Amino acid sequence: MKEESGEKEVLKTGKRGADFANALLHWNRTENHRQMPWKGEKDPYKIWLSEIMLQQTRVEQGLKYYQNFIEAFPNVHVLAAAPEAKVFKVWEGLGYYSRCRNLMTTASHVSNELNGIFPKTYEELLSLKGVGSYTAAAIGSFAYNLPCAVLDGNVFRVLSRIFGIEAPIDSTQGKKTFSALAQAILPKGQAGEYNQAIMDFGAMICKPSPLCDACFFQQKCTAYVEGKQSILPVKEKKTVLKKRWLNYFIVQCGDEVLVQQRLEKDIWHGLHQFVLIETKKTCKTKQLEVLFQKQYGLENYTIVDDWKTQQHLSHQSVCFHFVHVKLKRKKKVENYTWTKFSDVKELAFPRALQQIVASRLGV
DNA sequence: AATTCGGGGAC
DNA sequence: GTCCCAGAATT
């Protein structure tokens, strides 16, 4: 065995990495009782679906959606053949709706071009719409045991603490560092089990607020030894919140309401909404009525309700102002469609609007 | 390299 | 309130 100084660093990390990997696998086999429907799943369709749904989404939140999806679309051909509106409706409320659009694109691609068979290499998986480095590694390792290390929020947190790495996880250089480390300590031949284990470990033990006393690696963890759990992982960017004022006129006539699909490059792309007047600041109802009448030429209406709510998204704080009005007679309004309540309930709306559909538009 | 895409839960 | 979540696409 050579003991040259140049190799010592690599050897040291390598030994520690192997140490951690072995301890993690042992923990996984003896103490990890976390159960999820897709765990141990070998059907690439189900693995793919679960991974797309769980991007930036907690397991507890995605669970119900996964079950609904599998029931509605049991295989890739059914999903590919399903009407877009129906797929959106099942996705409704889960957020990040580009995932849903990409899901349909890839389902169609796999069903029609690939005979319903998902790719079996990392590069080909990566080429699928909505599949990035994490998801390609997850599908590859879970379905085919490909030696690809996953790198998600859990893995960043675990590795930064165990090895005391302070490179920012949201910088290009930091990502390269963590990616190389993750790949280096991945036990070849056990990639699937290891990837699952490290994410379970991050979700249950090495949480943002960690349970160090329950950790099998406590004494060997840099963060624990140096008391750095709370500063690791390091993030350098702060998200800036923008404020928006979305004023919605819920224009009703009988059992119909004016609805449109959001198609602009903005939040909730693909979902539906009521008659929108966006303003730069909060407005009184009277002011909104002026804009409403001017913009849409509607005058013979009665206001039956008027209320405000607020919703916080990752990058936006949205103030809603709703005005529910009733018309005596239907009138054509450009870009909006008169839609029966029963049909409205088949369409996907943003969360804040969905609640209105559920509670205020008849039974 | 920086921004933008939801919604919910933990703290 | 702030932070984070089985991230990816676009600019």
mmCIF file of N, CA, C and O in Angstrom, chain A residues 47 119-122 125 134-148 191-192 195:
data_model
loop_
_atom_site.group_PDB
_atom_site.id
_atom_site.type_symbol
_atom_site.label_atom_id
_atom_site.label_comp_id
_atom_site.label_asym_id
_atom_site.label_seq_id
_atom_site.Cartn_x
_atom_site.Cartn_y
_atom_site.Cartn_z
ATOM 1 N N ILE A 47 -42.213 3.857 -11.214
ATOM 2 C CA ILE A 47 -41.062 4.556 -10.630
ATOM 3 C C ILE A 47 -40.960 5.954 -11.217
ATOM 4 O O ILE A 47 -40.827 6.948 -10.488
ATOM 5 N N PRO A 119 -36.613 3.706 -21.496
ATOM 6 C CA PRO A 119 -35.179 3.525 -21.759
ATOM 7 C C PRO A 119 -34.493 2.861 -20.572
ATOM 8 O O PRO A 119 -34.966 2.939 -19.442
ATOM 9 N N LYS A 120 -33.340 2.253 -20.840
ATOM 10 C CA LYS A 120 -32.646 1.522 -19.784
ATOM 11 C C LYS A 120 -31.249 2.058 -19.502
ATOM 12 O O LYS A 120 -30.499 1.461 -18.737
ATOM 13 N N THR A 121 -30.891 3.176 -20.137
ATOM 14 C CA THR A 121 -29.590 3.771 -19.821
ATOM 15 C C THR A 121 -29.809 5.158 -19.228
ATOM 16 O O THR A 121 -30.843 5.789 -19.459
ATOM 17 N N TYR A 122 -28.811 5.618 -18.470
ATOM 18 C CA TYR A 122 -28.899 6.921 -17.819
ATOM 19 C C TYR A 122 -29.092 8.030 -18.849
ATOM 20 O O TYR A 122 -29.955 8.890 -18.685
ATOM 21 N N LEU A 125 -32.579 7.974 -20.389
ATOM 22 C CA LEU A 125 -33.562 8.431 -19.397
ATOM 23 C C LEU A 125 -33.494 9.943 -19.274
ATOM 24 O O LEU A 125 -34.511 10.632 -19.230
ATOM 25 N N TYR A 134 -31.277 14.007 -11.314
ATOM 26 C CA TYR A 134 -31.776 13.242 -10.173
ATOM 27 C C TYR A 134 -32.704 12.115 -10.617
ATOM 28 O O TYR A 134 -32.523 10.949 -10.244
ATOM 29 N N THR A 135 -33.714 12.452 -11.400
ATOM 30 C CA THR A 135 -34.738 11.478 -11.768
ATOM 31 C C THR A 135 -34.173 10.353 -12.641
ATOM 32 O O THR A 135 -34.565 9.189 -12.483
ATOM 33 N N ALA A 136 -33.233 10.692 -13.514
ATOM 34 C CA ALA A 136 -32.610 9.660 -14.332
ATOM 35 C C ALA A 136 -31.854 8.665 -13.452
ATOM 36 O O ALA A 136 -31.923 7.441 -13.657
ATOM 37 N N ALA A 137 -31.142 9.192 -12.456
ATOM 38 C CA ALA A 137 -30.403 8.312 -11.537
ATOM 39 C C ALA A 137 -31.363 7.477 -10.696
ATOM 40 O O ALA A 137 -31.113 6.293 -10.433
ATOM 41 N N ALA A 138 -32.466 8.092 -10.282
ATOM 42 C CA ALA A 138 -33.433 7.371 -9.453
ATOM 43 C C ALA A 138 -34.073 6.225 -10.241
ATOM 44 O O ALA A 138 -34.092 5.077 -9.784
ATOM 45 N N ILE A 139 -34.579 6.522 -11.434
ATOM 46 C CA ILE A 139 -35.213 5.471 -12.241
ATOM 47 C C ILE A 139 -34.181 4.397 -12.586
ATOM 48 O O ILE A 139 -34.431 3.203 -12.435
ATOM 49 N N GLY A 140 -33.000 4.831 -13.032
ATOM 50 C CA GLY A 140 -31.967 3.882 -13.440
ATOM 51 C C GLY A 140 -31.554 2.951 -12.317
ATOM 52 O O GLY A 140 -31.412 1.738 -12.518
ATOM 53 N N SER A 141 -31.367 3.506 -11.122
ATOM 54 C CA SER A 141 -30.898 2.674 -10.013
ATOM 55 C C SER A 141 -32.022 1.807 -9.436
ATOM 56 O O SER A 141 -31.802 0.646 -9.096
ATOM 57 N N PHE A 142 -33.226 2.344 -9.346
ATOM 58 C CA PHE A 142 -34.328 1.577 -8.765
ATOM 59 C C PHE A 142 -34.813 0.482 -9.710
ATOM 60 O O PHE A 142 -35.085 -0.643 -9.286
ATOM 61 N N ALA A 143 -34.925 0.814 -10.984
ATOM 62 C CA ALA A 143 -35.476 -0.166 -11.929
ATOM 63 C C ALA A 143 -34.424 -1.145 -12.427
ATOM 64 O O ALA A 143 -34.703 -2.337 -12.598
ATOM 65 N N TYR A 144 -33.203 -0.652 -12.669
ATOM 66 C CA TYR A 144 -32.186 -1.499 -13.316
ATOM 67 C C TYR A 144 -30.899 -1.605 -12.516
ATOM 68 O O TYR A 144 -29.916 -2.168 -13.006
ATOM 69 N N ASN A 145 -30.892 -1.036 -11.323
ATOM 70 C CA ASN A 145 -29.695 -1.048 -10.476
ATOM 71 C C ASN A 145 -28.483 -0.434 -11.168
ATOM 72 O O ASN A 145 -27.347 -0.849 -10.928
ATOM 73 N N LEU A 146 -28.733 0.551 -12.033
ATOM 74 C CA LEU A 146 -27.619 1.251 -12.674
ATOM 75 C C LEU A 146 -26.808 1.966 -11.594
ATOM 76 O O LEU A 146 -27.372 2.493 -10.643
ATOM 77 N N PRO A 147 -25.480 1.991 -11.730
ATOM 78 C CA PRO A 147 -24.619 2.597 -10.699
ATOM 79 C C PRO A 147 -24.614 4.121 -10.766
ATOM 80 O O PRO A 147 -23.585 4.736 -11.003
ATOM 81 N N CYS A 148 -25.771 4.721 -10.555
ATOM 82 C CA CYS A 148 -25.886 6.181 -10.595
ATOM 83 C C CYS A 148 -26.371 6.688 -9.245
ATOM 84 O O CYS A 148 -27.437 6.301 -8.778
ATOM 85 N N ALA A 191 -26.666 0.015 -5.864
ATOM 86 C CA ALA A 191 -27.049 1.408 -6.066
ATOM 87 C C ALA A 191 -28.503 1.667 -5.678
ATOM 88 O O ALA A 191 -28.805 2.670 -5.020
ATOM 89 N N GLY A 192 -29.393 0.778 -6.092
ATOM 90 C CA GLY A 192 -30.804 0.978 -5.807
ATOM 91 C C GLY A 192 -31.075 1.041 -4.317
ATOM 92 O O GLY A 192 -31.717 1.977 -3.821
ATOM 93 N N ASN A 195 -29.314 4.179 -2.708
ATOM 94 C CA ASN A 195 -29.989 5.443 -3.016
ATOM 95 C C ASN A 195 -31.266 5.597 -2.189
ATOM 96 O O ASN A 195 -31.555 6.665 -1.651
#
